[in-house]
């Protein structure tokens, strides 16, 4: 992947690993997308299934993803990994990114629901728990919840 060494720290309790911490780079916020209907069609859902209060945006802490905020768990479940449709939402092969859909938590401490599609970039139809998307999503969520809106809109 070309991101180099990734420092990790392993917390051990009673001689067994309890938790693993992974260091990531500082987040890089890319362009925000406005083409909600086009992205929705590529995911097999309606434009109203994509939230309007959060941006659709590329964010990276080593590997970039296009993050798409989904309105409900039901809409997230209806998303489908259509390689040709996903490829078509990017202007060129150089700009292709895996697409990470997420449903923000509805209360503090509640889990984030997410899915990641990459049939158009890596031949991976779906990876529902990709760790390399967790860090940039956390960075983006923190920025958005603090009213920050880094990145340009296109």
PDB file of C-alpha atoms in Angstrom:
ATOM      1  CA  UNK A   1       0.000   0.000   0.000  1.00  0.00           C
ATOM      2  CA  UNK A   2       3.001   2.273   0.224  1.00  0.00           C
ATOM      3  CA  UNK A   3       2.213   3.853   3.598  1.00  0.00           C
ATOM      4  CA  UNK A   4       5.395   2.639   5.312  1.00  0.00           C
ATOM      5  CA  UNK A   5       5.791   1.411   8.852  1.00  0.00           C
ATOM      6  CA  UNK A   6       2.788   1.784  11.140  1.00  0.00           C
ATOM      7  CA  UNK A   7       3.654   1.981  14.863  1.00  0.00           C
ATOM      8  CA  UNK A   8       1.506  -0.189  17.119  1.00  0.00           C
ATOM      9  CA  UNK A   9       1.273  -0.523  20.893  1.00  0.00           C
ATOM     10  CA  UNK A  10      -0.107  -3.667  22.496  1.00  0.00           C
ATOM     11  CA  UNK A  11      -1.710  -3.447  25.920  1.00  0.00           C
ATOM     12  CA  UNK A  12      -1.221  -6.660  27.843  1.00  0.00           C
ATOM     13  CA  UNK A  13      -3.126  -7.883  30.888  1.00  0.00           C
ATOM     14  CA  UNK A  14      -2.217 -11.100  32.678  1.00  0.00           C
ATOM     15  CA  UNK A  15       0.228 -11.949  29.883  1.00  0.00           C
ATOM     16  CA  UNK A  16      -2.385 -11.732  27.099  1.00  0.00           C
ATOM     17  CA  UNK A  17      -3.028  -8.964  24.564  1.00  0.00           C
ATOM     18  CA  UNK A  18      -6.004  -6.884  25.675  1.00  0.00           C
ATOM     19  CA  UNK A  19      -6.014  -3.989  23.211  1.00  0.00           C
ATOM     20  CA  UNK A  20      -3.935  -2.902  20.227  1.00  0.00           C
ATOM     21  CA  UNK A  21      -3.338   0.782  19.422  1.00  0.00           C
ATOM     22  CA  UNK A  22      -2.284   1.762  15.907  1.00  0.00           C
ATOM     23  CA  UNK A  23      -0.755   5.154  15.105  1.00  0.00           C
ATOM     24  CA  UNK A  24      -1.991   6.892  11.973  1.00  0.00           C
ATOM     25  CA  UNK A  25      -0.885   9.945  10.060  1.00  0.00           C
ATOM     26  CA  UNK A  26      -2.622  13.287  10.508  1.00  0.00           C
ATOM     27  CA  UNK A  27      -5.858  13.367   8.486  1.00  0.00           C
ATOM     28  CA  UNK A  28      -5.920  14.802   4.995  1.00  0.00           C
ATOM     29  CA  UNK A  29      -9.363  16.077   4.003  1.00  0.00           C
ATOM     30  CA  UNK A  30     -10.106  15.941   0.293  1.00  0.00           C
ATOM     31  CA  UNK A  31     -12.875  17.382  -1.795  1.00  0.00           C
ATOM     32  CA  UNK A  32     -16.478  17.283  -0.666  1.00  0.00           C
ATOM     33  CA  UNK A  33     -18.896  15.851  -3.180  1.00  0.00           C
ATOM     34  CA  UNK A  34     -22.226  17.396  -4.170  1.00  0.00           C
ATOM     35  CA  UNK A  35     -23.378  14.689  -6.584  1.00  0.00           C
ATOM     36  CA  UNK A  36     -25.653  12.998  -4.035  1.00  0.00           C
ATOM     37  CA  UNK A  37     -28.073  11.494  -6.591  1.00  0.00           C
ATOM     38  CA  UNK A  38     -25.231  10.066  -8.684  1.00  0.00           C
ATOM     39  CA  UNK A  39     -23.525   8.479  -5.686  1.00  0.00           C
ATOM     40  CA  UNK A  40     -26.852   7.147  -4.405  1.00  0.00           C
ATOM     41  CA  UNK A  41     -27.548   5.479  -7.783  1.00  0.00           C
ATOM     42  CA  UNK A  42     -24.075   3.888  -7.712  1.00  0.00           C
ATOM     43  CA  UNK A  43     -24.866   2.456  -4.263  1.00  0.00           C
ATOM     44  CA  UNK A  44     -28.365   1.272  -5.223  1.00  0.00           C
ATOM     45  CA  UNK A  45     -30.196   3.610  -2.835  1.00  0.00           C
ATOM     46  CA  UNK A  46     -32.171   6.849  -3.131  1.00  0.00           C
ATOM     47  CA  UNK A  47     -30.663  10.322  -2.773  1.00  0.00           C
ATOM     48  CA  UNK A  48     -32.768  10.836   0.371  1.00  0.00           C
ATOM     49  CA  UNK A  49     -30.962   7.859   1.924  1.00  0.00           C
ATOM     50  CA  UNK A  50     -27.776   9.978   2.066  1.00  0.00           C
ATOM     51  CA  UNK A  51     -27.689  12.486   4.905  1.00  0.00           C
ATOM     52  CA  UNK A  52     -27.531  16.153   3.958  1.00  0.00           C
ATOM     53  CA  UNK A  53     -26.174  17.439   7.280  1.00  0.00           C
ATOM     54  CA  UNK A  54     -22.779  15.736   6.822  1.00  0.00           C
ATOM     55  CA  UNK A  55     -20.486  15.948   3.795  1.00  0.00           C
ATOM     56  CA  UNK A  56     -19.655  13.192   1.354  1.00  0.00           C
ATOM     57  CA  UNK A  57     -15.902  13.602   1.435  1.00  0.00           C
ATOM     58  CA  UNK A  58     -12.583  11.879   0.880  1.00  0.00           C
ATOM     59  CA  UNK A  59     -10.452  11.592   4.012  1.00  0.00           C
ATOM     60  CA  UNK A  60      -7.142   9.803   4.535  1.00  0.00           C
ATOM     61  CA  UNK A  61      -4.791   8.933   7.375  1.00  0.00           C
ATOM     62  CA  UNK A  62      -2.692   6.819   5.016  1.00  0.00           C
ATOM     63  CA  UNK A  63      -5.218   5.245   2.659  1.00  0.00           C
ATOM     64  CA  UNK A  64      -7.942   7.546   1.292  1.00  0.00           C
ATOM     65  CA  UNK A  65     -11.633   6.644   1.254  1.00  0.00           C
ATOM     66  CA  UNK A  66     -14.744   8.426   0.048  1.00  0.00           C
ATOM     67  CA  UNK A  67     -17.005   8.649   3.112  1.00  0.00           C
ATOM     68  CA  UNK A  68     -20.762   8.718   2.502  1.00  0.00           C
ATOM     69  CA  UNK A  69     -23.083   9.407   5.480  1.00  0.00           C
ATOM     70  CA  UNK A  70     -26.170   7.198   5.273  1.00  0.00           C
ATOM     71  CA  UNK A  71     -29.494   8.144   6.907  1.00  0.00           C
ATOM     72  CA  UNK A  72     -30.437   4.787   8.445  1.00  0.00           C
ATOM     73  CA  UNK A  73     -29.336   1.221   9.085  1.00  0.00           C
ATOM     74  CA  UNK A  74     -32.014   0.075   6.621  1.00  0.00           C
ATOM     75  CA  UNK A  75     -30.581   2.260   3.856  1.00  0.00           C
ATOM     76  CA  UNK A  76     -27.082   1.010   4.678  1.00  0.00           C
ATOM     77  CA  UNK A  77     -28.323  -2.581   4.358  1.00  0.00           C
ATOM     78  CA  UNK A  78     -29.775  -1.800   0.892  1.00  0.00           C
ATOM     79  CA  UNK A  79     -26.426  -0.534  -0.454  1.00  0.00           C
ATOM     80  CA  UNK A  80     -24.948  -2.892  -3.058  1.00  0.00           C
ATOM     81  CA  UNK A  81     -21.342  -3.182  -4.291  1.00  0.00           C
ATOM     82  CA  UNK A  82     -21.760  -2.355  -7.995  1.00  0.00           C
ATOM     83  CA  UNK A  83     -18.242  -2.094  -9.447  1.00  0.00           C
ATOM     84  CA  UNK A  84     -19.219  -0.379 -12.702  1.00  0.00           C
ATOM     85  CA  UNK A  85     -21.528   2.058 -10.924  1.00  0.00           C
ATOM     86  CA  UNK A  86     -18.895   2.941  -8.344  1.00  0.00           C
ATOM     87  CA  UNK A  87     -16.182   3.375 -10.975  1.00  0.00           C
ATOM     88  CA  UNK A  88     -18.462   5.796 -12.847  1.00  0.00           C
ATOM     89  CA  UNK A  89     -18.646   8.271  -9.926  1.00  0.00           C
ATOM     90  CA  UNK A  90     -14.936   9.055 -10.290  1.00  0.00           C
ATOM     91  CA  UNK A  91     -13.582  11.236 -13.095  1.00  0.00           C
ATOM     92  CA  UNK A  92     -10.527   9.078 -13.799  1.00  0.00           C
ATOM     93  CA  UNK A  93      -8.782   5.908 -12.696  1.00  0.00           C
ATOM     94  CA  UNK A  94      -6.272   8.080 -10.795  1.00  0.00           C
ATOM     95  CA  UNK A  95      -9.098   9.342  -8.585  1.00  0.00           C
ATOM     96  CA  UNK A  96     -10.715   5.985  -7.782  1.00  0.00           C
ATOM     97  CA  UNK A  97     -11.306   5.494  -4.054  1.00  0.00           C
ATOM     98  CA  UNK A  98     -12.931   2.781  -1.977  1.00  0.00           C
ATOM     99  CA  UNK A  99     -16.361   3.951  -0.795  1.00  0.00           C
ATOM    100  CA  UNK A 100     -17.094   3.752   2.930  1.00  0.00           C
ATOM    101  CA  UNK A 101     -20.745   4.225   3.888  1.00  0.00           C
ATOM    102  CA  UNK A 102     -21.581   4.852   7.528  1.00  0.00           C
ATOM    103  CA  UNK A 103     -24.556   5.552   9.770  1.00  0.00           C
ATOM    104  CA  UNK A 104     -23.501   7.944  12.553  1.00  0.00           C
ATOM    105  CA  UNK A 105     -24.456   6.954  16.089  1.00  0.00           C
ATOM    106  CA  UNK A 106     -27.791   8.284  17.307  1.00  0.00           C
ATOM    107  CA  UNK A 107     -26.513   8.816  20.859  1.00  0.00           C
ATOM    108  CA  UNK A 108     -23.140   9.184  22.622  1.00  0.00           C
ATOM    109  CA  UNK A 109     -21.430   5.834  23.003  1.00  0.00           C
ATOM    110  CA  UNK A 110     -23.652   4.111  20.436  1.00  0.00           C
ATOM    111  CA  UNK A 111     -21.857   2.185  17.678  1.00  0.00           C
ATOM    112  CA  UNK A 112     -21.262   3.470  14.164  1.00  0.00           C
ATOM    113  CA  UNK A 113     -22.604   1.130  11.499  1.00  0.00           C
ATOM    114  CA  UNK A 114     -20.462   0.951   8.377  1.00  0.00           C
ATOM    115  CA  UNK A 115     -19.704  -0.926   5.173  1.00  0.00           C
ATOM    116  CA  UNK A 116     -16.902  -0.463   2.641  1.00  0.00           C
ATOM    117  CA  UNK A 117     -17.054  -1.277  -1.067  1.00  0.00           C
ATOM    118  CA  UNK A 118     -13.967  -1.577  -3.267  1.00  0.00           C
ATOM    119  CA  UNK A 119     -14.856  -3.785  -6.263  1.00  0.00           C
ATOM    120  CA  UNK A 120     -13.811  -0.897  -8.539  1.00  0.00           C
ATOM    121  CA  UNK A 121     -10.422  -0.301  -6.859  1.00  0.00           C
ATOM    122  CA  UNK A 122      -9.152  -3.521  -5.296  1.00  0.00           C
ATOM    123  CA  UNK A 123     -11.524  -6.261  -6.466  1.00  0.00           C
ATOM    124  CA  UNK A 124     -13.022  -6.410  -2.950  1.00  0.00           C
ATOM    125  CA  UNK A 125     -16.814  -6.361  -3.185  1.00  0.00           C
ATOM    126  CA  UNK A 126     -17.198  -5.584   0.529  1.00  0.00           C
ATOM    127  CA  UNK A 127     -15.165  -5.305   3.702  1.00  0.00           C
ATOM    128  CA  UNK A 128     -17.574  -4.407   6.538  1.00  0.00           C
ATOM    129  CA  UNK A 129     -14.857  -3.838   9.144  1.00  0.00           C
ATOM    130  CA  UNK A 130     -11.851  -2.354   7.376  1.00  0.00           C
ATOM    131  CA  UNK A 131      -9.477  -0.977   9.971  1.00  0.00           C
ATOM    132  CA  UNK A 132      -7.780   1.417   7.565  1.00  0.00           C
ATOM    133  CA  UNK A 133     -11.068   3.323   7.207  1.00  0.00           C
ATOM    134  CA  UNK A 134     -11.761   3.518  10.953  1.00  0.00           C
ATOM    135  CA  UNK A 135      -9.090   6.141  11.719  1.00  0.00           C
ATOM    136  CA  UNK A 136     -10.011   8.616   8.966  1.00  0.00           C
ATOM    137  CA  UNK A 137     -13.712   8.194   9.793  1.00  0.00           C
ATOM    138  CA  UNK A 138     -12.964   8.994  13.446  1.00  0.00           C
ATOM    139  CA  UNK A 139     -10.960  12.078  12.418  1.00  0.00           C
ATOM    140  CA  UNK A 140     -13.700  13.250  10.061  1.00  0.00           C
ATOM    141  CA  UNK A 141     -16.448  12.606  12.607  1.00  0.00           C
ATOM    142  CA  UNK A 142     -14.542  14.599  15.203  1.00  0.00           C
ATOM    143  CA  UNK A 143     -14.047  17.531  12.811  1.00  0.00           C
ATOM    144  CA  UNK A 144     -17.682  17.503  11.638  1.00  0.00           C
ATOM    145  CA  UNK A 145     -19.066  17.258  15.199  1.00  0.00           C
ATOM    146  CA  UNK A 146     -16.951  20.288  16.167  1.00  0.00           C
ATOM    147  CA  UNK A 147     -18.432  22.307  13.324  1.00  0.00           C
ATOM    148  CA  UNK A 148     -15.264  22.139  11.234  1.00  0.00           C
ATOM    149  CA  UNK A 149     -15.587  21.604   7.529  1.00  0.00           C
ATOM    150  CA  UNK A 150     -12.125  21.122   6.038  1.00  0.00           C
ATOM    151  CA  UNK A 151     -11.773  20.494   2.316  1.00  0.00           C
ATOM    152  CA  UNK A 152     -13.172  22.065  -0.820  1.00  0.00           C
ATOM    153  CA  UNK A 153     -16.572  21.360  -2.330  1.00  0.00           C
ATOM    154  CA  UNK A 154     -16.804  20.156  -5.911  1.00  0.00           C
TER     155      UNK A 154
END
